[in-house]
């Protein structure tokens, strides 16, 4: 969703701000803006639409300021427009603010400020921040007091950067429930909502915790929740620049699909080996705890939830412990039955998804043990969970998740094997699955290498309006994920159905020429799904089949045979490619699909 960049430097900052915003484009946005302090004034430039629109109104030669803040906005309160774009400023032009998050009591604050004679020019919740700062500044005559009093009044979530000519050479920073990192780097001090925006300048980051503040000037001064000065240690993030480059690929999504074997290998490195039981860093579960465990919940959103479904399949098959998989936004309102004998696993690539974090907080209140599975170091979810397991997929930039999904599935399967090993159950199955997991990257490369064939198949489907994906068991979960990928980036409607359910209603929609994608990798259910495919074929459907069986027909995508517990890791790859090629064929922006944001920080 929204992105933030701030720079304090000895040289001009406009280019750096825009470059930082471009790195954050993947988060999804609909307007962009910058504010620069120069010659004792704040200059704000902003516009609706892409960063290119903003750049078109920037004259870099005249923007000589060495302190600035910048923002990409994903509309929540107020339509996407120039007026609603950040930065926002008070009428007296004392305070310019960029903000991620939501000020929940903004209407009440706005009402109060209007009664005090202040006026507003946008529909946003954010605008109350600079106006409130001006109100308190007029009362106290002190910027830091005004900052403190303003933060005291705000309810909700925020990552905030403020610049003011009243404290030149300074950016004021505050964080609550929305990520913010700072770094001291080449020729400047940097602040951003996400590491990629500033990784070019430093690898050592300060991660602000909730309610912490900072003042960036010649150095960074940190303040704790009581506004007392405090020290913070930096943490090194070892990402190379090419991790956030397209590296010769046309799109990030294509690059990330190709990176999947490496992402899985990195995720399981040090965890899975043939001669040792599985072990995790800073995480273990006792045999006595696992024996008492009544149930497991896996809670997540979107693709991460689909990874959770594959996790359910694995844990139930390997450990014989019942698993419920819930969409986070539903779980929260279902009054779930949890206690200390419930293990709750929360999966989130970004670690910032508001619904998943709220669900996690609820599980903790109800005394369940909580484990976060995330790809982003120090993300918000890691601070809420009892334990964190990291996927090491590297930064995922494309909005449509691919390598994070594969890594989540791999990690949850490893967790299932771990629990089974602790329980001394199914030793032979565990051993053979570990072997399979270690062989997977090579098999994935084999599947990836057939991508030209997937492109040919995709070409046949480009003009479709409605598609079906069907499968059973884990193949159904792959169908759900394949269908989501298609919807997200190609804007083609599709439905994923459990193959056996088709005849209970949706088969009525099958007509001559309807495409049905069948996934058939589980030998136990393959005959049944193949029969369901025959049923739709008899009604005129065009079948695309993804299978590890020896079937010789047109439009069959063969993938290598592997245990059905982990077959989704192979079966999803052709479906990712098909979605990608269809979107490309339609001339769409695959990395930044309309209306979507990479990290969904609103509920
Ligand atoms: C789909 C996709 C989304 C995310 C979902 C959860 O390709 O990326 O469905 O999976 O928004 O996001 P995280 O995993 O960051 O919690």
Coordinates of C-alpha atoms and ligand atoms in Angstrom, one line a residue:
X1 CA 0.0 0.0 0.0
X2 CA 1.4 3.5 0.7
X3 CA 5.1 4.0 0.6
X4 CA 7.4 6.5 2.4
X5 CA 10.9 7.8 1.8
X6 CA 12.7 10.6 3.6
X7 CA 16.3 11.9 3.1
X8 CA 18.5 14.3 5.1
X9 CA 21.7 15.0 3.1
X10 CA 24.4 17.4 2.3
X11 CA 23.4 17.4 -1.4
X12 CA 20.2 17.7 -3.3
X13 CA 17.6 15.1 -2.4
X14 CA 14.9 15.3 -5.1
X15 CA 16.4 12.5 -7.3
X16 CA 16.9 10.2 -4.3
X17 CA 13.3 10.7 -3.2
X18 CA 11.9 9.9 -6.6
X19 CA 14.2 6.9 -7.0
X20 CA 13.1 5.6 -3.6
X21 CA 9.5 6.0 -4.5
X22 CA 10.0 4.1 -7.8
X23 CA 11.5 1.2 -5.8
X24 CA 8.3 1.2 -3.8
X25 CA 5.9 1.2 -6.8
X26 CA 5.3 -2.5 -6.3
X27 CA 3.4 -1.8 -3.1
X28 CA 0.5 -0.4 -5.2
X29 CA -0.5 3.3 -5.2
X30 CA -2.6 5.8 -7.0
X31 CA -0.9 9.2 -6.4
X32 CA 2.5 10.4 -5.4
X33 CA 4.2 13.5 -4.0
X34 CA 7.3 15.0 -2.5
X35 CA 8.0 17.9 -0.1
X36 CA 11.4 19.6 0.0
X37 CA 12.7 22.1 2.5
X38 CA 14.6 24.9 0.7
X39 CA 15.3 28.6 1.3
X40 CA 13.3 28.5 4.6
X41 CA 10.1 27.2 2.9
X42 CA 8.5 23.9 2.1
X43 CA 7.9 23.1 -1.6
X44 CA 5.3 20.4 -2.3
X45 CA 4.8 18.8 -5.6
X46 CA 2.2 16.0 -6.0
X47 CA -0.2 14.5 -8.5
X48 CA -2.6 11.7 -9.1
X49 CA -1.5 8.6 -11.0
X50 CA 1.9 7.2 -11.6
X51 CA 5.2 8.6 -10.4
X52 CA 5.9 9.6 -14.0
X53 CA 3.1 12.2 -13.6
X54 CA 4.9 13.6 -10.6
X55 CA 8.2 13.6 -12.4
X56 CA 6.6 15.6 -15.3
X57 CA 6.0 18.5 -12.9
X58 CA 9.4 18.4 -11.2
X59 CA 12.1 20.7 -12.3
X60 CA 15.2 19.1 -10.8
X61 CA 17.4 22.1 -11.4
X62 CA 15.3 24.3 -9.2
X63 CA 14.8 21.7 -6.4
X64 CA 18.0 22.4 -4.6
X65 CA 16.8 21.4 -1.0
X66 CA 18.8 18.8 0.9
X67 CA 16.0 17.6 3.1
X68 CA 12.8 16.0 1.8
X69 CA 10.0 13.5 2.3
X70 CA 8.1 11.6 -0.3
X71 CA 5.0 9.3 -0.5
X72 CA 3.0 7.0 -2.7
X73 CA -0.6 6.9 -1.7
X74 CA -3.1 4.0 -2.0
X75 CA -6.4 5.7 -1.4
X76 CA -8.4 4.8 1.8
X77 CA -10.0 8.1 3.0
X78 CA -10.8 10.1 -0.1
X79 CA -10.6 9.4 -3.8
X80 CA -7.2 9.2 -5.6
X81 CA -6.6 12.9 -6.5
X82 CA -4.0 15.6 -6.3
X83 CA -5.6 17.2 -3.3
X84 CA -5.7 13.9 -1.4
X85 CA -2.1 12.9 -2.3
X86 CA 0.6 13.3 0.4
X87 CA 2.5 15.3 1.6
X88 CA -0.1 17.3 3.5
X89 CA 0.6 20.7 5.1
X90 CA -1.2 23.1 7.5
X91 CA -2.4 26.5 6.2
X92 CA 0.6 28.3 7.7
X93 CA 2.9 26.0 5.8
X94 CA 4.8 25.1 9.0
X95 CA 4.5 21.3 8.8
X96 CA 4.6 18.9 5.9
X97 CA 3.7 15.3 6.6
X98 CA 3.7 12.0 4.9
X99 CA 1.8 9.2 6.6
X100 CA 1.2 5.5 6.2
X101 CA -1.6 3.9 8.2
X102 CA -5.0 5.2 9.3
X103 CA -5.8 7.8 11.9
X104 CA -9.0 6.3 13.3
X105 CA -10.2 9.4 15.3
X106 CA -9.5 11.8 12.5
X107 CA -13.1 13.0 12.2
X108 CA -13.2 13.9 15.9
X109 CA -9.9 15.7 15.6
X110 CA -11.0 17.5 12.4
X111 CA -14.1 18.6 14.1
X112 CA -12.2 20.0 17.0
X113 CA -9.6 21.8 14.8
X114 CA -12.4 23.3 12.6
X115 CA -14.0 24.6 15.7
X116 CA -10.7 26.2 16.5
X117 CA -10.7 28.0 13.2
X118 CA -8.4 25.7 11.1
X119 CA -9.5 24.6 7.7
X120 CA -8.7 21.5 5.6
X121 CA -8.2 21.0 1.9
X122 CA -8.4 17.2 1.5
X123 CA -10.7 14.4 2.5
X124 CA -7.9 12.4 4.1
X125 CA -7.4 11.3 7.6
X126 CA -3.7 12.3 7.3
X127 CA -4.3 16.1 7.0
X128 CA -5.2 16.3 10.7
X129 CA -1.6 15.6 11.6
X130 CA 0.0 18.8 10.2
X131 CA -3.0 20.9 11.3
X132 CA -2.8 19.4 14.8
X133 CA 0.9 20.1 14.9
X134 CA 0.2 23.7 14.0
X135 CA -2.5 24.0 16.7
X136 CA -0.1 22.8 19.4
X137 CA 2.8 24.8 18.0
X138 CA 0.7 28.0 18.3
X139 CA -0.1 26.9 21.9
X140 CA 3.4 25.9 23.0
X141 CA 5.8 27.7 20.7
X142 CA 7.9 24.5 20.6
X143 CA 8.1 22.1 17.7
X144 CA 9.1 19.0 19.8
X145 CA 6.3 19.7 22.3
X146 CA 3.8 20.1 19.4
X147 CA 5.0 16.8 17.9
X148 CA 4.6 15.0 21.3
X149 CA 1.2 16.4 21.9
X150 CA 0.0 15.6 18.4
X151 CA 1.2 12.0 18.7
X152 CA -0.6 11.7 22.1
X153 CA -3.9 12.6 20.3
X154 CA -3.6 10.2 17.4
X155 CA -5.5 6.9 17.5
X156 CA -4.8 4.2 14.9
X157 CA -1.7 3.3 13.0
X158 CA 1.0 5.5 11.6
X159 CA 4.4 5.8 10.2
X160 CA 5.0 9.5 9.9
X161 CA 7.7 11.8 8.6
X162 CA 7.4 15.6 9.2
X163 CA 9.6 18.4 7.9
X164 CA 9.3 22.0 9.1
X165 CA 11.2 25.2 8.4
X166 CA 11.0 25.8 12.2
X167 CA 13.5 23.0 12.7
X168 CA 15.5 23.1 9.5
X169 CA 17.9 20.2 8.7
X170 CA 15.6 17.8 10.5
X171 CA 13.0 15.1 9.8
X172 CA 10.7 14.1 12.7
X173 CA 9.8 10.4 12.7
X174 CA 7.2 8.4 14.6
X175 CA 5.9 4.8 14.2
X176 CA 2.9 2.8 15.5
X177 CA 1.6 -0.3 13.8
X178 CA 3.1 0.6 10.4
X179 CA 6.7 -0.2 9.4
X180 CA 9.5 2.3 9.3
X181 CA 13.2 1.8 8.9
X182 CA 16.1 4.2 9.2
X183 CA 19.6 4.0 7.9
X184 CA 22.8 6.0 7.9
X185 CA 24.4 5.7 4.5
X186 CA 26.4 7.3 1.8
X187 CA 26.0 11.0 1.9
X188 CA 22.8 11.0 4.0
X189 CA 20.4 9.6 6.5
X190 CA 17.5 7.8 5.2
X191 CA 14.0 6.8 6.3
X192 CA 11.6 4.5 4.5
X193 CA 8.6 2.3 4.9
X194 CA 10.5 -0.6 3.2
X195 CA 14.1 -1.6 3.0
X196 CA 14.3 -1.7 -0.8
X197 CA 13.7 2.0 -1.1
X198 CA 17.1 2.7 0.7
X199 CA 19.1 -0.5 0.3
X200 CA 21.2 1.3 -2.3
X201 CA 22.7 3.5 0.4
X202 CA 23.1 1.2 3.4
X203 CA 22.8 -2.4 4.6
X204 CA 22.6 -1.4 8.3
X205 CA 19.1 -0.6 9.4
X206 CA 17.4 0.7 12.5
X207 CA 13.9 -0.8 12.9
X208 CA 11.7 1.5 14.9
X209 CA 9.4 -0.3 17.3
X210 CA 5.8 0.8 18.0
X211 CA 5.6 4.2 19.8
X212 CA 9.2 4.9 19.2
X213 CA 10.2 8.2 17.6
X214 CA 13.3 9.6 16.1
X215 CA 14.8 13.0 15.0
X216 CA 17.0 12.8 12.0
X217 CA 19.5 15.6 11.6
X218 CA 23.3 15.3 11.5
X219 CA 22.7 12.0 13.3
X220 CA 19.7 10.1 14.5
X221 CA 18.4 10.6 18.0
X222 CA 15.9 7.9 19.1
X223 CA 13.2 8.4 21.7
X224 CA 11.2 5.7 23.5
X225 CA 7.4 5.6 24.1
X226 CA 7.8 8.1 27.0
X227 CA 9.8 10.5 24.8
X228 CA 13.0 9.7 26.6
X229 CA 16.2 9.5 24.6
X230 CA 17.2 5.9 23.9
X231 CA 19.8 3.9 22.1
X232 CA 19.1 1.5 19.3
X233 CA 21.3 -1.1 17.6
X234 CA 21.3 -1.4 13.9
X235 CA 20.7 -4.7 12.1
X236 CA 22.4 -5.8 8.9
X237 CA 20.3 -6.9 6.0
X238 CA 22.4 -8.7 3.5
X239 CA 20.4 -8.1 0.3
X240 CA 22.3 -7.5 -2.9
X241 CA 21.1 -4.8 -5.2
X242 CA 20.2 -7.3 -7.9
X243 CA 17.7 -8.8 -5.4
X244 CA 15.6 -5.7 -6.2
X245 CA 16.6 -5.3 -9.9
X246 CA 14.8 -7.1 -12.7
X247 CA 18.1 -8.6 -13.6
X248 CA 17.4 -8.8 -17.3
X249 CA 13.9 -10.2 -17.0
X250 CA 11.0 -8.3 -18.5
X251 CA 9.0 -8.2 -15.3
X252 CA 9.6 -8.8 -11.6
X253 CA 7.0 -11.6 -11.7
X254 CA 8.8 -13.5 -14.4
X255 CA 12.1 -13.0 -12.5
X256 CA 10.5 -14.2 -9.3
X257 CA 9.0 -17.3 -10.9
X258 CA 12.5 -18.2 -12.1
X259 CA 13.9 -17.6 -8.6
X260 CA 11.6 -20.1 -7.0
X261 CA 14.1 -23.1 -6.9
X262 CA 16.7 -20.8 -5.2
X263 CA 14.0 -19.4 -2.8
X264 CA 13.0 -22.9 -1.7
X265 CA 16.6 -23.9 -1.3
X266 CA 17.5 -20.9 0.8
X267 CA 14.4 -21.3 3.0
X268 CA 15.2 -25.0 3.8
X269 CA 18.9 -24.5 4.1
X270 CA 20.1 -25.4 7.6
X271 CA 16.6 -26.9 8.4
X272 CA 16.3 -30.0 6.3
X273 CA 19.0 -32.5 5.9
X274 CA 18.9 -36.3 5.4
X275 CA 21.0 -37.4 8.3
X276 CA 19.6 -35.1 11.1
X277 CA 16.1 -34.4 12.4
X278 CA 14.7 -31.1 11.2
X279 CA 15.5 -28.2 13.5
X280 CA 14.7 -24.5 13.5
X281 CA 16.6 -21.5 14.8
X282 CA 14.9 -20.1 18.0
X283 CA 11.9 -22.5 17.7
X284 CA 11.1 -25.8 19.2
X285 CA 8.0 -27.7 20.4
X286 CA 8.1 -30.3 23.2
X287 CA 6.9 -33.8 22.7
X288 CA 4.6 -33.4 25.7
X289 CA 3.1 -30.2 24.3
X290 CA 2.5 -31.9 20.9
X291 CA 0.9 -34.9 22.5
X292 CA -1.6 -32.6 24.3
X293 CA -2.2 -30.6 21.1
X294 CA -5.9 -30.8 20.2
X295 CA -5.9 -28.8 17.0
X296 CA -3.9 -26.5 14.8
X297 CA -5.2 -23.3 13.1
X298 CA -3.4 -21.9 10.1
X299 CA -4.6 -18.3 9.5
X300 CA -3.6 -16.1 6.6
X301 CA -5.0 -14.1 3.6
X302 CA -4.9 -14.8 -0.2
X303 CA -2.0 -16.7 -1.5
X304 CA -0.6 -17.2 2.0
X305 CA -3.9 -18.8 2.9
X306 CA -3.5 -21.2 0.0
X307 CA -0.1 -22.1 1.3
X308 CA -1.8 -22.8 4.6
X309 CA -4.2 -25.2 2.9
X310 CA -1.2 -27.2 1.6
X311 CA 0.2 -27.0 5.1
X312 CA -3.0 -28.5 6.4
X313 CA -2.8 -31.4 4.0
X314 CA 0.8 -32.1 5.1
X315 CA 0.3 -31.8 8.8
X316 CA -2.8 -34.0 8.8
X317 CA -1.2 -36.6 6.6
X318 CA 2.2 -36.7 8.4
X319 CA 1.2 -35.9 12.0
X320 CA -2.5 -36.9 12.2
X321 CA -3.3 -33.6 14.1
X322 CA -6.5 -31.9 12.9
X323 CA -5.9 -28.6 11.2
X324 CA -8.3 -25.7 10.4
X325 CA -7.3 -23.2 7.8
X326 CA -9.1 -19.8 8.1
X327 CA -9.1 -16.6 6.2
X328 CA -7.7 -14.0 8.7
X329 CA -10.5 -11.5 8.2
X330 CA -13.1 -14.2 9.0
X331 CA -11.2 -15.9 11.9
X332 CA -11.3 -12.7 13.8
X333 CA -15.0 -12.5 14.0
X334 CA -15.9 -16.2 14.5
X335 CA -15.1 -16.3 18.2
X336 CA -12.7 -19.2 17.5
X337 CA -12.4 -21.9 20.1
X338 CA -8.8 -21.7 21.2
X339 CA -6.9 -22.5 24.3
X340 CA -3.3 -23.4 25.4
X341 CA -3.6 -26.7 23.6
X342 CA -4.1 -25.0 20.3
X343 CA -1.2 -24.1 18.0
X344 CA -1.9 -21.2 15.7
X345 CA 0.3 -20.6 12.6
X346 CA 0.0 -17.2 10.8
X347 CA 1.5 -17.0 7.4
X348 CA 2.3 -13.6 5.8
X349 CA 4.8 -12.8 3.2
X350 CA 5.0 -9.1 4.1
X351 CA 4.4 -9.6 7.9
X352 CA 2.3 -6.4 7.8
X353 CA -1.2 -7.7 6.7
X354 CA -3.6 -6.0 9.1
X355 CA -6.1 -8.8 9.3
X356 CA -3.5 -11.5 9.9
X357 CA -1.9 -9.5 12.7
X358 CA -5.2 -8.8 14.3
X359 CA -6.1 -12.5 14.2
X360 CA -2.7 -13.3 15.8
X361 CA -3.4 -10.9 18.6
X362 CA -6.8 -12.5 19.2
X363 CA -5.1 -16.0 19.3
X364 CA -2.7 -14.8 21.9
X365 CA -5.5 -13.3 24.0
X366 CA -7.1 -16.7 24.0
X367 CA -3.8 -18.3 25.2
X368 CA -3.0 -20.3 22.0
X369 CA 0.7 -20.7 21.1
X370 CA 1.4 -18.5 18.0
X371 CA 4.0 -19.0 15.2
X372 CA 4.5 -16.4 12.5
X373 CA 5.8 -17.5 9.1
X374 CA 7.0 -14.5 7.2
X375 CA 9.5 -13.4 4.6
X376 CA 10.3 -9.9 6.0
X377 CA 12.8 -9.6 8.7
X378 CA 11.6 -7.6 11.7
X379 CA 8.1 -7.1 10.2
X380 CA 5.3 -6.3 12.5
X381 CA 4.0 -9.9 12.8
X382 CA 7.4 -11.0 14.2
X383 CA 6.8 -8.8 17.2
X384 CA 3.4 -10.2 18.0
X385 CA 4.1 -13.9 17.7
X386 CA 5.6 -16.2 20.2
X387 CA 7.9 -17.6 17.5
X388 CA 8.9 -16.6 14.0
X389 CA 9.9 -18.9 11.2
X390 CA 11.4 -17.0 8.2
X391 CA 11.1 -18.0 4.6
X392 CA 14.2 -16.8 2.7
X393 CA 12.6 -16.0 -0.6
X394 CA 14.4 -12.7 -0.9
X395 CA 12.4 -9.5 -1.6
X396 CA 9.2 -10.2 -3.5
X397 CA 8.4 -7.2 -5.6
X398 CA 5.7 -8.3 -8.0
X399 CA 2.2 -7.9 -6.4
X400 CA 1.3 -11.5 -7.4
X401 CA 3.0 -13.8 -5.0
X402 CA 5.0 -16.7 -6.5
X403 CA 8.3 -17.4 -4.8
X404 CA 7.0 -16.5 -1.4
X405 CA 4.1 -19.0 -1.8
X406 CA 6.5 -21.8 -2.8
X407 CA 8.8 -21.0 0.2
X408 CA 5.8 -20.9 2.6
X409 CA 4.6 -24.3 1.4
X410 CA 8.2 -25.7 1.8
X411 CA 8.5 -24.3 5.3
X412 CA 5.2 -25.6 6.5
X413 CA 5.9 -29.1 5.1
X414 CA 9.2 -28.9 7.0
X415 CA 7.3 -27.9 10.1
X416 CA 5.0 -30.9 9.7
X417 CA 8.0 -33.3 9.4
X418 CA 9.6 -31.6 12.4
X419 CA 6.4 -32.2 14.5
X420 CA 6.2 -35.8 13.3
X421 CA 9.9 -36.4 14.2
X422 CA 9.4 -35.0 17.7
X423 CA 6.4 -37.3 18.1
X424 CA 8.3 -40.3 16.7
X425 CA 5.7 -40.8 14.1
X426 CA 5.9 -41.9 10.4
X427 CA 9.7 -42.1 10.4
X428 CA 9.9 -43.6 6.9
X429 CA 7.5 -41.0 5.4
X430 CA 9.5 -38.2 7.0
X431 CA 12.8 -39.5 5.6
X432 CA 11.4 -39.8 2.1
X433 CA 9.8 -36.4 2.2
X434 CA 13.1 -34.8 3.3
X435 CA 14.7 -36.4 0.3
X436 CA 12.0 -35.1 -1.9
X437 CA 12.3 -31.6 -0.5
X438 CA 16.0 -31.6 -1.2
X439 CA 15.4 -32.8 -4.8
X440 CA 12.7 -30.3 -5.5
X441 CA 14.8 -27.3 -6.7
X442 CA 16.1 -29.4 -9.6
X443 CA 12.7 -30.7 -10.5
X444 CA 11.3 -27.1 -10.3
X445 CA 14.0 -26.0 -12.8
X446 CA 12.9 -28.8 -15.1
X447 CA 9.3 -27.5 -14.9
X448 CA 10.4 -23.9 -15.4
X449 CA 12.4 -24.9 -18.5
X450 CA 9.2 -25.9 -20.4
X451 CA 7.9 -22.4 -20.2
X452 CA 7.6 -21.9 -24.0
X453 CA 5.0 -24.7 -24.0
X454 CA 3.0 -22.9 -21.3
X455 CA 3.2 -19.8 -23.4
X456 CA 1.6 -21.7 -26.4
X457 CA -1.2 -22.9 -24.2
X458 CA -1.7 -19.5 -22.7
X459 CA -2.1 -18.0 -26.2
X460 CA -5.2 -20.2 -26.7
X461 CA -6.8 -18.9 -23.5
X462 CA -6.2 -15.1 -23.9
X463 CA -9.7 -14.2 -25.2
X464 CA -11.6 -16.1 -22.5
X465 CA -13.9 -14.4 -20.1
X466 CA -14.5 -17.3 -17.6
X467 CA -12.4 -20.3 -16.7
X468 CA -12.5 -23.2 -14.3
X469 CA -9.7 -24.8 -12.3
X470 CA -10.5 -28.1 -10.7
X471 CA -8.7 -30.7 -8.6
X472 CA -9.1 -32.8 -5.5
X473 CA -7.1 -32.6 -2.2
X474 CA -3.9 -30.8 -2.7
X475 CA -4.7 -30.5 -6.4
X476 CA -7.8 -28.5 -5.4
X477 CA -5.5 -26.2 -3.3
X478 CA -3.3 -25.7 -6.4
X479 CA -6.4 -24.9 -8.4
X480 CA -7.3 -22.2 -5.9
X481 CA -3.9 -20.6 -6.2
X482 CA -3.7 -21.0 -10.0
X483 CA -7.2 -19.3 -10.3
X484 CA -6.2 -16.5 -8.0
X485 CA -3.0 -15.8 -10.1
X486 CA -5.1 -15.6 -13.2
X487 CA -7.7 -13.2 -11.8
X488 CA -5.1 -10.9 -10.2
X489 CA -2.9 -10.2 -13.2
X490 CA -5.0 -11.0 -16.3
X491 CA -8.4 -9.7 -15.1
X492 CA -10.1 -12.9 -16.4
X493 CA -12.7 -14.3 -14.1
X494 CA -12.1 -17.8 -13.0
X495 CA -13.4 -20.2 -10.4
X496 CA -11.6 -22.9 -8.6
X497 CA -13.7 -25.9 -7.6
X498 CA -13.2 -29.2 -5.8
X499 CA -13.5 -31.5 -8.9
X500 CA -16.3 -33.5 -7.3
X501 CA -18.4 -30.4 -6.5
X502 CA -18.7 -29.3 -10.2
X503 CA -21.7 -31.5 -10.9
X504 CA -23.5 -30.0 -7.8
X505 CA -24.0 -26.7 -9.6
X506 CA -21.3 -25.0 -11.5
X507 CA -21.3 -27.5 -14.3
X508 CA -24.3 -25.6 -15.6
X509 CA -21.9 -22.9 -16.7
X510 CA -19.9 -25.2 -18.9
X511 CA -20.6 -24.6 -22.6
X512 CA -19.0 -25.2 -25.9
X513 CA -15.4 -23.9 -25.7
X514 CA -15.2 -23.2 -21.9
X515 CA -11.7 -23.8 -20.7
X516 CA -11.3 -26.1 -17.7
X517 CA -7.8 -26.5 -16.2
X518 CA -7.5 -29.8 -14.3
X519 CA -4.8 -30.6 -11.9
X520 CA -4.1 -34.3 -11.4
X521 CA -1.1 -35.3 -9.3
X522 CA -2.5 -37.4 -6.5
X523 CA -2.7 -41.1 -7.5
X524 CA -5.4 -41.7 -5.0
X525 CA -7.9 -39.3 -6.6
X526 CA -6.6 -39.1 -10.1
X527 CA -9.1 -41.5 -11.7
X528 CA -12.0 -39.5 -10.1
X529 CA -10.7 -36.1 -11.3
X530 CA -10.0 -37.5 -14.8
X531 CA -13.7 -38.7 -14.9
X532 CA -14.9 -35.2 -13.8
X533 CA -12.8 -33.8 -16.7
X534 CA -14.4 -36.2 -19.1
X535 CA -17.9 -35.0 -17.9
X536 CA -17.1 -31.4 -18.7
X537 CA -15.4 -32.4 -22.0
X538 CA -18.7 -34.2 -23.0
X539 CA -20.4 -30.8 -22.5
X540 CA -18.0 -29.0 -24.9
X541 CA -15.2 -27.9 -22.5
X542 CA -11.6 -27.4 -23.6
X543 CA -9.4 -29.2 -21.1
X544 CA -5.9 -28.2 -20.0
X545 CA -4.4 -30.8 -17.8
X546 CA -1.4 -30.4 -15.4
X547 CA -0.4 -33.9 -14.4
X548 CA 2.4 -36.2 -13.3
X549 CA 0.6 -39.2 -14.8
X550 CA 1.5 -40.8 -18.1
X551 CA -1.4 -39.3 -20.2
X552 CA -0.9 -38.6 -23.9
X553 CA -3.4 -36.0 -25.1
X554 CA -3.4 -32.5 -26.4
X555 CA -2.9 -29.7 -24.0
X556 CA -1.3 -31.8 -21.3
X557 CA 1.4 -30.3 -19.2
X558 CA 3.6 -33.0 -17.7
X559 CA 5.4 -32.4 -14.4
X560 CA 7.7 -34.7 -12.6
X561 CA 6.2 -37.3 -10.2
X562 CA 6.7 -36.5 -6.5
X563 CA 4.8 -37.3 -3.2
X564 CA 1.4 -35.6 -3.4
X565 CA 2.1 -33.8 -0.1
X566 CA 4.5 -31.5 -1.9
X567 CA 3.3 -31.8 -5.5
X568 CA 1.7 -28.3 -5.4
X569 CA 5.2 -26.9 -5.4
X570 CA 5.7 -28.3 -8.9
X571 CA 2.0 -28.1 -10.2
X572 CA 1.7 -24.4 -9.5
X573 CA 4.6 -23.4 -11.7
X574 CA 2.9 -23.9 -15.1
X575 CA -0.2 -22.1 -13.7
X576 CA 1.9 -19.1 -12.7
X577 CA 3.4 -19.0 -16.2
X578 CA 0.0 -19.4 -17.8
X579 CA -1.4 -16.4 -15.8
X580 CA 1.7 -14.4 -16.6
X581 CA 1.7 -15.1 -20.4
X582 CA -2.0 -14.4 -20.7
X583 CA -1.6 -11.0 -18.9
X584 CA 1.4 -10.2 -21.2
X585 CA -0.6 -11.2 -24.3
X586 CA -3.3 -8.8 -23.2
X587 CA -0.7 -6.0 -22.8
X588 CA -1.2 -5.7 -19.0
X589 CA 1.1 -4.5 -16.3
X590 CA 1.8 -7.8 -14.6
X591 CA 3.8 -6.4 -11.7
X592 CA 1.3 -3.8 -10.7
X593 CA -2.2 -5.1 -11.3
X594 CA -5.0 -2.6 -10.9
X595 CA -6.5 -2.0 -7.5
X596 CA -4.1 -4.3 -5.7
X597 CA -1.4 -3.6 -3.2
X598 CA 1.5 -5.7 -2.2
X599 CA 1.1 -5.3 1.5
X600 CA -2.5 -4.9 2.8
X601 CA -2.2 -2.8 5.9
X602 CA -5.9 -1.9 6.2
X603 CA -8.6 -4.2 7.6
Ligands
LIG1 C1 -1.7 -12.9 -4.2 C2 -1.2 -12.2 -3.1 C3 -2.1 -11.9 -2.0 C4 -1.3 -12.0 -0.6 C5 -2.2 -11.6 0.5 C6 -1.5 -11.8 1.9 O1 -0.8 -13.1 -5.2 O2 0.0 -11.8 -3.0 O3 -3.2 -12.7 -2.0 O4 -1.0 -13.4 -0.5 O5 -2.5 -10.2 0.4 O6 -0.4 -11.0 1.9 P1 0.8 -11.4 3.0 O7 1.3 -12.7 2.6 O8 1.8 -10.3 2.8 O9 0.1 -11.4 4.3

